[in-house]
Coordinates of N, CA, C and O in Angstrom, one line a residue:
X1 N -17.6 13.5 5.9 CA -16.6 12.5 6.1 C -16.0 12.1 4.8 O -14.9 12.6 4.6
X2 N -16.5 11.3 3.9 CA -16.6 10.5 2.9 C -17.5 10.8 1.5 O -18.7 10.8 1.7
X3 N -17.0 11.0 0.4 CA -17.6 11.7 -0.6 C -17.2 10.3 -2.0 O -17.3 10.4 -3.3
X4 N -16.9 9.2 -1.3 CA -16.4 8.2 -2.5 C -17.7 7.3 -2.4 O -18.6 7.0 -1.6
X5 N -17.3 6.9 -3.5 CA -18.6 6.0 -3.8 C -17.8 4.8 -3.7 O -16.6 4.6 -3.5
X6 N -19.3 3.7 -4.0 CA -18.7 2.0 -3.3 C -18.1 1.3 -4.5 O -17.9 0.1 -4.3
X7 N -17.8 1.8 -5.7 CA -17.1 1.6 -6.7 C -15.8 1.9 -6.7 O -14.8 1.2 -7.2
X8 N -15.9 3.4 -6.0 CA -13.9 3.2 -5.5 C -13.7 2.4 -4.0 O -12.6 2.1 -3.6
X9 N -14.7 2.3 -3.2 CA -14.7 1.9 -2.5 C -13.9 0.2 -2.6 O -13.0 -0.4 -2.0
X10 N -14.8 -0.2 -3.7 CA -14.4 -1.9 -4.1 C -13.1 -2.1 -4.7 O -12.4 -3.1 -4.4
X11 N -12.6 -1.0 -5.6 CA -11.4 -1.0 -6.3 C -10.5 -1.0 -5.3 O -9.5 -1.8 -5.3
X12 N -10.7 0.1 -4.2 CA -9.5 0.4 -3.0 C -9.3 -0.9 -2.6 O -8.3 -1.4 -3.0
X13 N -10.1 -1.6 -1.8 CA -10.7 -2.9 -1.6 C -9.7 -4.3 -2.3 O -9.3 -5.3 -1.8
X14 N -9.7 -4.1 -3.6 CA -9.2 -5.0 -4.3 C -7.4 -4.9 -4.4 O -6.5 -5.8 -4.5
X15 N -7.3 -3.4 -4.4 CA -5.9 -2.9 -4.5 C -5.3 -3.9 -3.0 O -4.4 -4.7 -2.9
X16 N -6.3 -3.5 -1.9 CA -5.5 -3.9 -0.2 C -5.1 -5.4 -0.6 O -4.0 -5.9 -0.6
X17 N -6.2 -5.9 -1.1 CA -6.4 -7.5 -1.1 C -5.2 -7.8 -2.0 O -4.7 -8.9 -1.9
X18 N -4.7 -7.0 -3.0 CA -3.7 -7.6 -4.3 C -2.1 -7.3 -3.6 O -1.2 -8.1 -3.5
X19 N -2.0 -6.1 -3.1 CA -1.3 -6.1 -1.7 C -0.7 -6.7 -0.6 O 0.4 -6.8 -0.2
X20 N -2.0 -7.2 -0.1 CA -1.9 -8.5 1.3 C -1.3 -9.5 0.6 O -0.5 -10.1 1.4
X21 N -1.4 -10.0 -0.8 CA -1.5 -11.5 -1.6 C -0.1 -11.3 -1.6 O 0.5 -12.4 -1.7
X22 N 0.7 -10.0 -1.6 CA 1.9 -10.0 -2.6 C 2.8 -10.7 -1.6 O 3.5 -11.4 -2.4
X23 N 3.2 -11.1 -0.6 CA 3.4 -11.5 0.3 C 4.1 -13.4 -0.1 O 5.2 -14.0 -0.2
X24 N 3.0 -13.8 -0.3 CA 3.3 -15.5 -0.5 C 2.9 -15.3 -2.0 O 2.1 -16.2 -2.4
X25 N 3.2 -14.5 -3.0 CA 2.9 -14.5 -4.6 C 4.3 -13.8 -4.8 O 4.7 -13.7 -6.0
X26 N 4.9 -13.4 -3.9 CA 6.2 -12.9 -4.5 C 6.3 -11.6 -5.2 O 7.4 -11.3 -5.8
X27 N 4.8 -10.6 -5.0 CA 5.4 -9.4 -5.0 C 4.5 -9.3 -6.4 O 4.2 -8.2 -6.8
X28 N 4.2 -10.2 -7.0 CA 3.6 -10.2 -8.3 C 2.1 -9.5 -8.4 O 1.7 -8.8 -9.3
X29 N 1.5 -9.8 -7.0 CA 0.4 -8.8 -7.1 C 0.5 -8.1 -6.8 O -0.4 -7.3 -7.2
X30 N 1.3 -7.5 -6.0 CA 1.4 -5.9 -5.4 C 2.0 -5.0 -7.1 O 2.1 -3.8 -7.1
X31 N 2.1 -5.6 -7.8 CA 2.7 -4.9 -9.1 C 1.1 -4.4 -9.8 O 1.1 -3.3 -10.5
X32 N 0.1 -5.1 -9.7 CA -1.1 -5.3 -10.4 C -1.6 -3.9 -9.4 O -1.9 -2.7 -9.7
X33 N -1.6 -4.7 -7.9 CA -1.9 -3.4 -7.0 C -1.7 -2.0 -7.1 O -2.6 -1.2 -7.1
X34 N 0.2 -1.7 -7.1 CA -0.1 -0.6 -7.6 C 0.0 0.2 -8.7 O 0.3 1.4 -8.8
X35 N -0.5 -0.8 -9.9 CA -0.9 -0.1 -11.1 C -2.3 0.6 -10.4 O -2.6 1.8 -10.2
X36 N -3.1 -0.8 -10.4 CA -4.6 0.4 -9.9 C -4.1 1.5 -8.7 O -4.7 2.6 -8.8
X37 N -3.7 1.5 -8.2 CA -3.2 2.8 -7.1 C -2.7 4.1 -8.0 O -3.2 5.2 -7.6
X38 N -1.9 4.1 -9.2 CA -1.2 4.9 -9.8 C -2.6 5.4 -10.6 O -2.9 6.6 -10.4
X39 N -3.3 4.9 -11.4 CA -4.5 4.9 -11.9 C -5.7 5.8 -11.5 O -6.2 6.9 -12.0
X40 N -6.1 5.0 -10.4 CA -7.1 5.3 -9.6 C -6.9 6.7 -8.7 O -7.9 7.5 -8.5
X41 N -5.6 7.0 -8.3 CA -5.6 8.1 -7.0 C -6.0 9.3 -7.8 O -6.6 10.1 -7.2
X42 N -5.8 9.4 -9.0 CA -6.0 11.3 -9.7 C -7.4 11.2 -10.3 O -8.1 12.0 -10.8
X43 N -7.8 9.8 -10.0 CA -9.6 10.1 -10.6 C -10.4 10.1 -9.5 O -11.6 10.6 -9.7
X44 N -10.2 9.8 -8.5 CA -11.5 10.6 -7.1 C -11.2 11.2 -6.5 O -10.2 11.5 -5.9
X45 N -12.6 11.7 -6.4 CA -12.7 12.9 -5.5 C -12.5 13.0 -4.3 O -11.8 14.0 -3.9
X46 N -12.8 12.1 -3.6 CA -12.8 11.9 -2.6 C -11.4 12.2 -1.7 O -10.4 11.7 -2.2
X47 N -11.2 12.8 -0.5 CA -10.0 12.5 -0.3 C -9.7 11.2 1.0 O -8.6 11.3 1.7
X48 N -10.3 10.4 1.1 CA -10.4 9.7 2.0 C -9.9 9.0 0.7 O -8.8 9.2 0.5
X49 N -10.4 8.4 0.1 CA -10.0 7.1 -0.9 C -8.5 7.6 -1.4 O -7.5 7.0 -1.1
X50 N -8.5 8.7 -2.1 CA -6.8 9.2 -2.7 C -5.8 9.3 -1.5 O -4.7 9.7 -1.7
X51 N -6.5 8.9 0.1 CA -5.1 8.7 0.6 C -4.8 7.9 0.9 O -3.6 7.9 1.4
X52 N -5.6 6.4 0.7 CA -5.5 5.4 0.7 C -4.2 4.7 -0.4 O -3.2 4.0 -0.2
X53 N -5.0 5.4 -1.4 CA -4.1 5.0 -3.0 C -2.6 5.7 -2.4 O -1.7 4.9 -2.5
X54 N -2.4 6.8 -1.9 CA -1.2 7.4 -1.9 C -0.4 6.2 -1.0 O 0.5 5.6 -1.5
X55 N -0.9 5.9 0.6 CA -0.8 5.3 1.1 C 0.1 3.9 0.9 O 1.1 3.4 1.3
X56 N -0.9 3.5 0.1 CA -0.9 1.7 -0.8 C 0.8 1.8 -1.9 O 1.8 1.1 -1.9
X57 N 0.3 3.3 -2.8 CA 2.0 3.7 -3.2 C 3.2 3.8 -2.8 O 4.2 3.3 -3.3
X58 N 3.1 4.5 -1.8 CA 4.0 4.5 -0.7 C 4.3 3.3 -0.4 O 5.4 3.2 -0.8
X59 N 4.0 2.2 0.0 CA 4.2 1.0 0.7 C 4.7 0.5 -0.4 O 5.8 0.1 -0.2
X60 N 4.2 0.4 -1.7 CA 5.2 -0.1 -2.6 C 6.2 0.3 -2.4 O 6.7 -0.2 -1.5
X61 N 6.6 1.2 -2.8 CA 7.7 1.9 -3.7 C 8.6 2.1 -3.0 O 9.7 2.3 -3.4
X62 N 8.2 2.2 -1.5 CA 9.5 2.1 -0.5 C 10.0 0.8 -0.1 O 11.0 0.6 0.5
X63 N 8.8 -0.5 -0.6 CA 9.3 -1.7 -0.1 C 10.0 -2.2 -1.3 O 10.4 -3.3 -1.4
X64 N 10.3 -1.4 -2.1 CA 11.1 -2.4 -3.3 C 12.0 -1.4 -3.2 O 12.9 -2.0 -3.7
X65 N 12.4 -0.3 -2.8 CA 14.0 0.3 -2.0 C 14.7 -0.7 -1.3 O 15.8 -1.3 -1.6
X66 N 14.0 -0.9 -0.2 CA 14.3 -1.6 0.9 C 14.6 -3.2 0.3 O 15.4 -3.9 0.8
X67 N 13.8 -3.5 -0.5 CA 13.7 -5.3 -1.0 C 15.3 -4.9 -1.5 O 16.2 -5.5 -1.0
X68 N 15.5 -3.9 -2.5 CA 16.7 -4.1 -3.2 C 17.8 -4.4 -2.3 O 18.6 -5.3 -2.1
X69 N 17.3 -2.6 -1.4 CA 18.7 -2.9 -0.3 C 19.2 -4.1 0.4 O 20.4 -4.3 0.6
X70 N 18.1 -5.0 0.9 CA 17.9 -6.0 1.5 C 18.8 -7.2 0.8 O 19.8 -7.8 1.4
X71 N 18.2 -7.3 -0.8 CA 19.1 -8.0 -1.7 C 20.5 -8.1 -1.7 O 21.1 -9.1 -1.7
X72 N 21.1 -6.8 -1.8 CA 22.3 -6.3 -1.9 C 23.2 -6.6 -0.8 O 24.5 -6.8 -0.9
X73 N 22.6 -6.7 0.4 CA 23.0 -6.8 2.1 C 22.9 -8.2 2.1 O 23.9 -8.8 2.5
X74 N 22.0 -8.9 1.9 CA 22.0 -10.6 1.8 C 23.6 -11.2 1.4 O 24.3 -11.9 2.1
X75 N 23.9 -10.7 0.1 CA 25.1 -11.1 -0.7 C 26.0 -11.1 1.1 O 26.4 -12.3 1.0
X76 N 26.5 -10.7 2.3 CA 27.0 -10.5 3.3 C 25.9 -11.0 4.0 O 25.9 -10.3 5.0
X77 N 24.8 -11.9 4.1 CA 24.1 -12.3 5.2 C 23.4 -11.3 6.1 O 22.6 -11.7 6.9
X78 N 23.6 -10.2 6.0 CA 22.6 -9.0 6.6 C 21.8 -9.3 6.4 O 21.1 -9.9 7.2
X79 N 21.4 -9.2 5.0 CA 19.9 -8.7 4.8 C 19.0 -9.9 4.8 O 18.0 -9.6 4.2
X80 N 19.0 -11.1 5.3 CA 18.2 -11.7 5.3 C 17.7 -10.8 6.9 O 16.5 -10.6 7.0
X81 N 18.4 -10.6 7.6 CA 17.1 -9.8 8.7 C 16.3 -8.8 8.0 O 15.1 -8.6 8.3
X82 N 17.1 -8.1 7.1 CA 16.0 -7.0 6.5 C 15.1 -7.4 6.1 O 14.1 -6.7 6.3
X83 N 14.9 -8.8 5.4 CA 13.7 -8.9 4.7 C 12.5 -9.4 5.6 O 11.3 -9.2 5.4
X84 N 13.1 -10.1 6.8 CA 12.4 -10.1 8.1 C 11.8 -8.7 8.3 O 10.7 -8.4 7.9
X85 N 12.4 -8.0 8.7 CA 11.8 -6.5 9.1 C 10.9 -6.0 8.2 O 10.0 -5.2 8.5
X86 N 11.2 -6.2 6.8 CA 10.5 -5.7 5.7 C 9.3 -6.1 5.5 O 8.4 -5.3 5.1
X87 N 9.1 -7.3 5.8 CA 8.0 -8.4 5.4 C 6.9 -8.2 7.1 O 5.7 -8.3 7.0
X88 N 7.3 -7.9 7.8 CA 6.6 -7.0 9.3 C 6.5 -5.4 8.9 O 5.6 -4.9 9.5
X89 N 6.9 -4.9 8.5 CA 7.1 -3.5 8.0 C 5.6 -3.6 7.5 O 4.6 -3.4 8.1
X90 N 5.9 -4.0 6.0 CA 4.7 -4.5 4.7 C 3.6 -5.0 5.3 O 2.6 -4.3 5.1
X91 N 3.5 -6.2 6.4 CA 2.1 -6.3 7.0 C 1.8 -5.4 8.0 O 0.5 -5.4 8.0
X92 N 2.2 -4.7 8.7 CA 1.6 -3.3 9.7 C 1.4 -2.3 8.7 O 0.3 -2.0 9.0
X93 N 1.7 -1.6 7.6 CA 1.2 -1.0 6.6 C -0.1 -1.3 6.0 O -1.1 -0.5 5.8
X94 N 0.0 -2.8 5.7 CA -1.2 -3.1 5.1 C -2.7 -3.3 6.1 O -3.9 -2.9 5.8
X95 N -2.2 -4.0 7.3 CA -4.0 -4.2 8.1 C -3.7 -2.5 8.7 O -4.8 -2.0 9.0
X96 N -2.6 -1.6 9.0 CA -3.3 -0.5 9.6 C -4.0 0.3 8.4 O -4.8 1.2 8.7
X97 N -3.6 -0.1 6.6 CA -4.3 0.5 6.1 C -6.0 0.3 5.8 O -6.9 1.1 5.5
X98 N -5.8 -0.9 5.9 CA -7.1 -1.9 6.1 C -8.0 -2.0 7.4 O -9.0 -2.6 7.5
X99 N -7.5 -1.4 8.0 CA -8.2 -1.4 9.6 C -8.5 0.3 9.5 O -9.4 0.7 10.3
X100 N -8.0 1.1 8.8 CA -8.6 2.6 8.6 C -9.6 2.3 7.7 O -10.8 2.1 8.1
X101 N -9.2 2.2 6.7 CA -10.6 2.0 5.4 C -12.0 1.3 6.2 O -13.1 1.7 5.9
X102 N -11.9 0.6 6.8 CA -12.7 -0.6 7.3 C -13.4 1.0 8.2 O -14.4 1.4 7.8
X103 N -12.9 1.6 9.2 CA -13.6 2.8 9.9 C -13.5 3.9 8.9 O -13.7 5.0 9.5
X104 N -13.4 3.9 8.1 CA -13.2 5.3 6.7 C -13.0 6.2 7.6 O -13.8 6.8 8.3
X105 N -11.8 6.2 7.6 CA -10.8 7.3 7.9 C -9.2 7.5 7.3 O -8.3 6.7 7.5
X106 N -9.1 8.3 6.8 CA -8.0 8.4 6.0 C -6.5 8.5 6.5 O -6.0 9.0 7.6
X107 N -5.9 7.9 5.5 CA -4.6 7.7 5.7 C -3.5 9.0 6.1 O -3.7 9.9 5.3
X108 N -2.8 9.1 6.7 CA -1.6 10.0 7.4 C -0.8 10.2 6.2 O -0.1 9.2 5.8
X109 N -0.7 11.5 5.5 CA 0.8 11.2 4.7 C 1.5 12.5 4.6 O 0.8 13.6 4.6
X110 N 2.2 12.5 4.6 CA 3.5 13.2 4.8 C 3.2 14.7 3.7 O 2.7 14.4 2.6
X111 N 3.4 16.0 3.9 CA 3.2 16.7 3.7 C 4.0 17.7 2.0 O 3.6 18.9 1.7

């Protein structure tokens, strides 16, 4: 199944948690977050933990696409739904990735 130890175990752990926070912190921890994701994914072995980290990246890096887009669309009153949809986007991301880890089972990613 699982070849990671409870030291990446804890870091993954801490990444979810800096993630979930980014939310009412304004994005500030998910910056912290995915440093350790960028960090952490090319040093274990494991592939259950590195699809987590890929996972956790992904969810950045497409939500600050989308935040921009969102910004841009606001200027015209759109995008305040976007950031609605974004901000539900961002939490189904995070407990489905948190509700895998929790059964260690790895994350789905694109080929």
């Amino acid at each position: 199944m699982t070849d990671s130890t409870e030291s990446e175990r804890t870091t993954l752990l801490i990444a979810y948690v800096l993630h979930a926070l980014s939310l009412v912190a304004g994005g500030l921890t998910s910056i912290i977050g995915v440093i350790i994701n960028h960090i952490k994914v090319n040093e274990t072995q494991s592939e259950f933990i590195r699809s987590h980290h890929r996972w956790l990246i992904r969810t950045f890096w497409f939500g600050v696409v989308w935040a921009i887009v969102c910004g841009l669309l606001s200027l015209i009153a759109v995008g305040l739904l976007g950031f609605v949809a974004l901000a539900i986007w961002w939490i189904y991301r995070i407990v489905r990735g948190i509700l895998s880890f929790v059964d260690k089972k790895p994350m789905p990613l694109p080929a």
